[in-house]
GROMACS .gro file of C-alpha atoms in nm:
model
  208
    1MET     CA    1  13.899 -17.097  -6.849
    2ILE     CA    2  13.541 -17.189  -6.945
    3LYS     CA    3  13.391 -16.934  -6.707
    4ASN     CA    4  13.637 -16.662  -6.801
    5ASN     CA    5  13.570 -16.709  -7.170
    6LYS     CA    6  13.190 -16.722  -7.151
    7ILE     CA    7  13.144 -16.369  -7.285
    8VAL     CA    8  13.365 -16.420  -7.588
    9LEU     CA    9  13.204 -16.755  -7.671
   10VAL     CA   10  12.862 -16.593  -7.674
   11ALA     CA   11  12.994 -16.300  -7.877
   12ILE     CA   12  13.146 -16.528  -8.138
   13ALA     CA   13  12.835 -16.740  -8.177
   14LEU     CA   14  12.608 -16.440  -8.207
   15LEU     CA   15  12.834 -16.238  -8.434
   16ILE     CA   16  12.796 -16.500  -8.703
   17VAL     CA   17  12.420 -16.461  -8.719
   18THR     CA   18  12.341 -16.112  -8.593
   19PHE     CA   19  12.463 -15.876  -8.862
   20SER     CA   20  12.100 -15.853  -8.980
   21VAL     CA   21  11.956 -15.794  -8.634
   22LYS     CA   22  11.722 -15.499  -8.603
   23ALA     CA   23  11.926 -15.182  -8.557
   24GLN     CA   24  11.975 -15.057  -8.205
   25ASP     CA   25  12.040 -14.704  -8.081
   26LYS     CA   26  12.414 -14.681  -8.142
   27SER     CA   27  12.433 -14.339  -7.976
   28ILE     CA   28  12.465 -14.534  -7.649
   29PHE     CA   29  12.823 -14.594  -7.761
   30LYS     CA   30  12.998 -14.283  -7.630
   31LYS     CA   31  13.218 -14.096  -7.879
   32GLU     CA   32  13.577 -14.055  -7.766
   33GLN     CA   33  13.923 -13.971  -7.900
   34PHE     CA   34  14.260 -14.102  -7.791
   35VAL     CA   35  14.542 -13.859  -7.864
   36LYS     CA   36  14.910 -13.939  -7.837
   37GLY     CA   37  15.159 -13.690  -7.973
   38SER     CA   38  15.039 -13.583  -8.316
   39ASP     CA   39  14.828 -13.897  -8.368
   40THR     CA   40  14.457 -13.939  -8.294
   41LEU     CA   41  14.246 -14.253  -8.270
   42GLN     CA   42  13.868 -14.219  -8.290
   43TYR     CA   43  13.675 -14.474  -8.088
   44ARG     CA   44  13.336 -14.554  -7.942
   45ILE     CA   45  13.289 -14.706  -7.600
   46LEU     CA   46  12.991 -14.881  -7.444
   47TYR     CA   47  12.969 -14.906  -7.068
   48PRO     CA   48  12.751 -15.165  -6.893
   49GLU     CA   49  12.406 -15.070  -6.773
   50GLY     CA   50  12.432 -14.943  -6.418
   51PHE     CA   51  12.806 -14.894  -6.462
   52SER     CA   52  12.996 -14.840  -6.138
   53GLN     CA   53  13.367 -14.776  -6.097
   54ASP     CA   54  13.346 -14.985  -5.783
   55SER     CA   55  13.256 -15.294  -5.986
   56ILE     CA   56  13.483 -15.499  -6.212
   57TYR     CA   57  13.402 -15.571  -6.577
   58PRO     CA   58  13.557 -15.761  -6.868
   59LEU     CA   59  13.665 -15.559  -7.170
   60VAL     CA   60  13.593 -15.647  -7.533
   61LEU     CA   61  13.788 -15.481  -7.815
   62PHE     CA   62  13.631 -15.508  -8.162
   63LEU     CA   63  13.832 -15.431  -8.477
   64HIS     CA   64  13.625 -15.337  -8.784
   65GLY     CA   65  13.679 -15.423  -9.149
   66ALA     CA   66  13.838 -15.216  -9.427
   67GLY     CA   67  13.505 -15.083  -9.549
   68GLU     CA   68  13.441 -14.909  -9.219
   69ARG     CA   69  13.762 -14.705  -9.217
   70GLY     CA   70  13.727 -14.329  -9.190
   71SER     CA   71  13.717 -14.039  -8.948
   72ASP     CA   72  13.345 -14.009  -8.878
   73ASN     CA   73  13.361 -14.220  -8.560
   74GLU     CA   74  13.041 -14.386  -8.682
   75SER     CA   75  13.117 -14.639  -8.955
   76GLN     CA   76  13.303 -14.881  -8.728
   77LEU     CA   77  12.969 -14.959  -8.560
   78VAL     CA   78  12.807 -15.091  -8.881
   79HIS     CA   79  12.896 -15.454  -8.806
   80GLY     CA   80  12.886 -15.602  -8.459
   81ALA     CA   81  12.768 -15.310  -8.248
   82ASP     CA   82  12.405 -15.426  -8.240
   83LEU     CA   83  12.516 -15.748  -8.074
   84PHE     CA   84  12.649 -15.565  -7.773
   85LEU     CA   85  12.341 -15.343  -7.754
   86LYS     CA   86  12.094 -15.631  -7.731
   87GLU     CA   87  11.913 -15.608  -7.400
   88GLU     CA   88  11.971 -15.971  -7.304
   89ASN     CA   89  12.343 -15.945  -7.371
   90ARG     CA   90  12.382 -15.625  -7.173
   91LYS     CA   91  12.194 -15.786  -6.886
   92ASN     CA   92  12.365 -16.125  -6.887
   93PHE     CA   93  12.713 -16.028  -7.002
   94PRO     CA   94  12.797 -15.678  -6.875
   95ALA     CA   95  13.123 -15.557  -7.026
   96VAL     CA   96  13.309 -15.248  -7.139
   97VAL     CA   97  13.313 -15.262  -7.520
   98ILE     CA   98  13.546 -15.054  -7.739
   99PHE     CA   99  13.520 -15.000  -8.117
  100PRO     CA  100  13.821 -14.801  -8.245
  101GLN     CA  101  13.827 -14.666  -8.601
  102VAL     CA  102  14.112 -14.683  -8.853
  103PRO     CA  103  14.157 -14.382  -9.087
  104LYS     CA  104  14.111 -14.435  -9.461
  105ASP     CA  105  14.488 -14.438  -9.522
  106ASP     CA  106  14.579 -14.690  -9.252
  107TYR     CA  107  14.528 -15.057  -9.166
  108TRP     CA  108  14.513 -15.269  -8.851
  109ALA     CA  109  14.779 -15.518  -8.956
  110ASN     CA  110  15.117 -15.432  -9.103
  111VAL     CA  111  15.055 -15.588  -9.443
  112ASP     CA  112  15.085 -15.509  -9.813
  113VAL     CA  113  14.774 -15.609 -10.008
  114ASP     CA  114  14.785 -15.683 -10.381
  115ARG     CA  115  14.431 -15.600 -10.486
  116GLU     CA  116  14.503 -15.666 -10.854
  117SER     CA  117  14.536 -16.040 -10.793
  118PHE     CA  118  14.259 -16.293 -10.742
  119PRO     CA  119  14.249 -16.419 -10.484
  120LEU     CA  120  14.406 -16.125 -10.305
  121LYS     CA  121  14.771 -16.161 -10.208
  122PHE     CA  122  14.897 -16.050  -9.868
  123ASP     CA  123  15.255 -15.980  -9.763
  124PHE     CA  124  15.259 -15.959  -9.383
  125HIS     CA  125  15.530 -15.777  -9.187
  126ASN     CA  126  15.466 -15.910  -8.839
  127THR     CA  127  15.817 -15.838  -8.712
  128ASP     CA  128  15.810 -15.473  -8.820
  129GLU     CA  129  15.670 -15.184  -8.621
  130PRO     CA  130  15.291 -15.179  -8.583
  131THR     CA  131  15.080 -14.946  -8.792
  132THR     CA  132  14.980 -14.617  -8.634
  133SER     CA  133  14.627 -14.744  -8.567
  134MET     CA  134  14.753 -15.067  -8.412
  135ARG     CA  135  15.000 -14.880  -8.192
  136LEU     CA  136  14.738 -14.630  -8.075
  137THR     CA  137  14.488 -14.907  -8.004
  138MET     CA  138  14.740 -15.098  -7.793
  139ASP     CA  139  14.815 -14.777  -7.602
  140LEU     CA  140  14.443 -14.713  -7.559
  141LEU     CA  141  14.400 -15.065  -7.424
  142ASP     CA  142  14.682 -15.006  -7.176
  143GLN     CA  143  14.506 -14.691  -7.060
  144TYR     CA  144  14.182 -14.874  -6.987
  145THR     CA  145  14.346 -15.176  -6.825
  146SER     CA  146  14.498 -14.939  -6.571
  147GLU     CA  147  14.147 -14.855  -6.452
  148LYS     CA  148  14.038 -15.040  -6.139
  149TYR     CA  149  13.700 -15.131  -6.290
  150ILE     CA  150  13.856 -15.342  -6.569
  151ASP     CA  151  13.919 -15.710  -6.498
  152THR     CA  152  14.258 -15.763  -6.662
  153THR     CA  153  14.207 -16.140  -6.657
  154ARG     CA  154  13.907 -16.101  -6.890
  155LEU     CA  155  14.027 -15.900  -7.187
  156TYR     CA  156  13.902 -16.010  -7.530
  157VAL     CA  157  13.979 -15.900  -7.884
  158GLY     CA  158  13.808 -15.989  -8.208
  159GLY     CA  159  13.747 -15.853  -8.551
  160LEU     CA  160  13.604 -15.889  -8.898
  161SER     CA  161  13.803 -15.916  -9.224
  162MET     CA  162  14.074 -15.649  -9.190
  163GLY     CA  163  13.988 -15.656  -8.821
  164GLY     CA  164  14.048 -16.031  -8.822
  165MET     CA  165  14.398 -15.963  -8.952
  166GLY     CA  166  14.440 -15.706  -8.677
  167THR     CA  167  14.324 -15.960  -8.421
  168PHE     CA  168  14.586 -16.214  -8.526
  169GLU     CA  169  14.856 -15.946  -8.507
  170MET     CA  170  14.731 -15.792  -8.184
  171ILE     CA  171  14.756 -16.116  -7.989
  172SER     CA  172  15.107 -16.173  -8.125
  173ARG     CA  173  15.218 -15.830  -8.007
  174LYS     CA  174  15.049 -15.869  -7.667
  175PRO     CA  175  15.054 -16.247  -7.608
  176GLU     CA  176  15.003 -16.225  -7.232
  177THR     CA  177  14.724 -15.969  -7.239
  178PHE     CA  178  14.411 -16.140  -7.369
  179ALA     CA  179  14.207 -16.424  -7.222
  180ALA     CA  180  14.073 -16.520  -7.565
  181ALA     CA  181  14.018 -16.392  -7.918
  182PHE     CA  182  13.801 -16.445  -8.225
  183ALA     CA  183  13.875 -16.367  -8.590
  184ILE     CA  184  13.611 -16.366  -8.863
  185CYS     CA  185  13.725 -16.381  -9.228
  186GLY     CA  186  14.074 -16.266  -9.132
  187ALA     CA  187  14.418 -16.363  -9.261
  188ALA     CA  188  14.772 -16.391  -9.131
  189ASP     CA  189  15.113 -16.540  -9.192
  190THR     CA  190  15.085 -16.873  -9.009
  191SER     CA  191  15.427 -16.819  -8.851
  192ILE     CA  192  15.265 -16.556  -8.633
  193ALA     CA  193  15.114 -16.833  -8.421
  194GLU     CA  194  15.460 -16.907  -8.283
  195LYS     CA  195  15.427 -16.586  -8.082
  196TYR     CA  196  15.099 -16.688  -7.920
  197ARG     CA  197  15.123 -16.820  -7.569
  198GLU     CA  198  15.075 -17.192  -7.520
  199GLY     CA  199  14.713 -17.294  -7.476
  200PHE     CA  200  14.576 -16.959  -7.594
  201PHE     CA  201  14.204 -16.974  -7.674
  202ILE     CA  202  14.109 -16.844  -8.020
  203TRP     CA  203  13.814 -16.914  -8.249
  204VAL     CA  204  13.868 -16.861  -8.622
  205PHE     CA  205  13.585 -16.842  -8.875
  206HIS     CA  206  13.614 -16.835  -9.252
  207GLY     CA  207  13.400 -16.953  -9.542
  208LEU     CA  208  13.283 -16.891  -9.895
   0.00000   0.00000   0.00000
């Protein structure tokens, strides 16, 4: 477990302090689209340096916050992307990294948000169908995990704010999929934890 989770532990620790890191060349993240029926999910993907389909890599899925929603396939890289572009991380922790983007009118988690209240009030619908963006992201993940170069025992998901909410929901909808997860400034109905598999490894960060 310790070895398998090394990449996510490093990611979590660095995410907390690296949002002000000097900007990297984000164009290295390849622009892609995932289309299913009439729905489209914009996403960016970073392959390891020296990528080879004959090698096996972990996969990290990062879910952005509400402020990065849109259709430009750019904004989702504002927070967190620089971490994965740092030379030492690419060298020491090669991984396939995916940053999907939620449209302005959608959300990761199935939740109603009362923005007129303070603090904000959330009404989660964990037992309902996933949002379009959540469903497409789970389908996208299934597509990549079918590739021989992805190590399905080392799949990680994490996110910030709205993405933290999405992280909590994602691991409840796919409890056997991920090796570990991290949520930063997220929220959830605590009953959702009943769906997590026993002994699941998750780091949760929140503060004022």
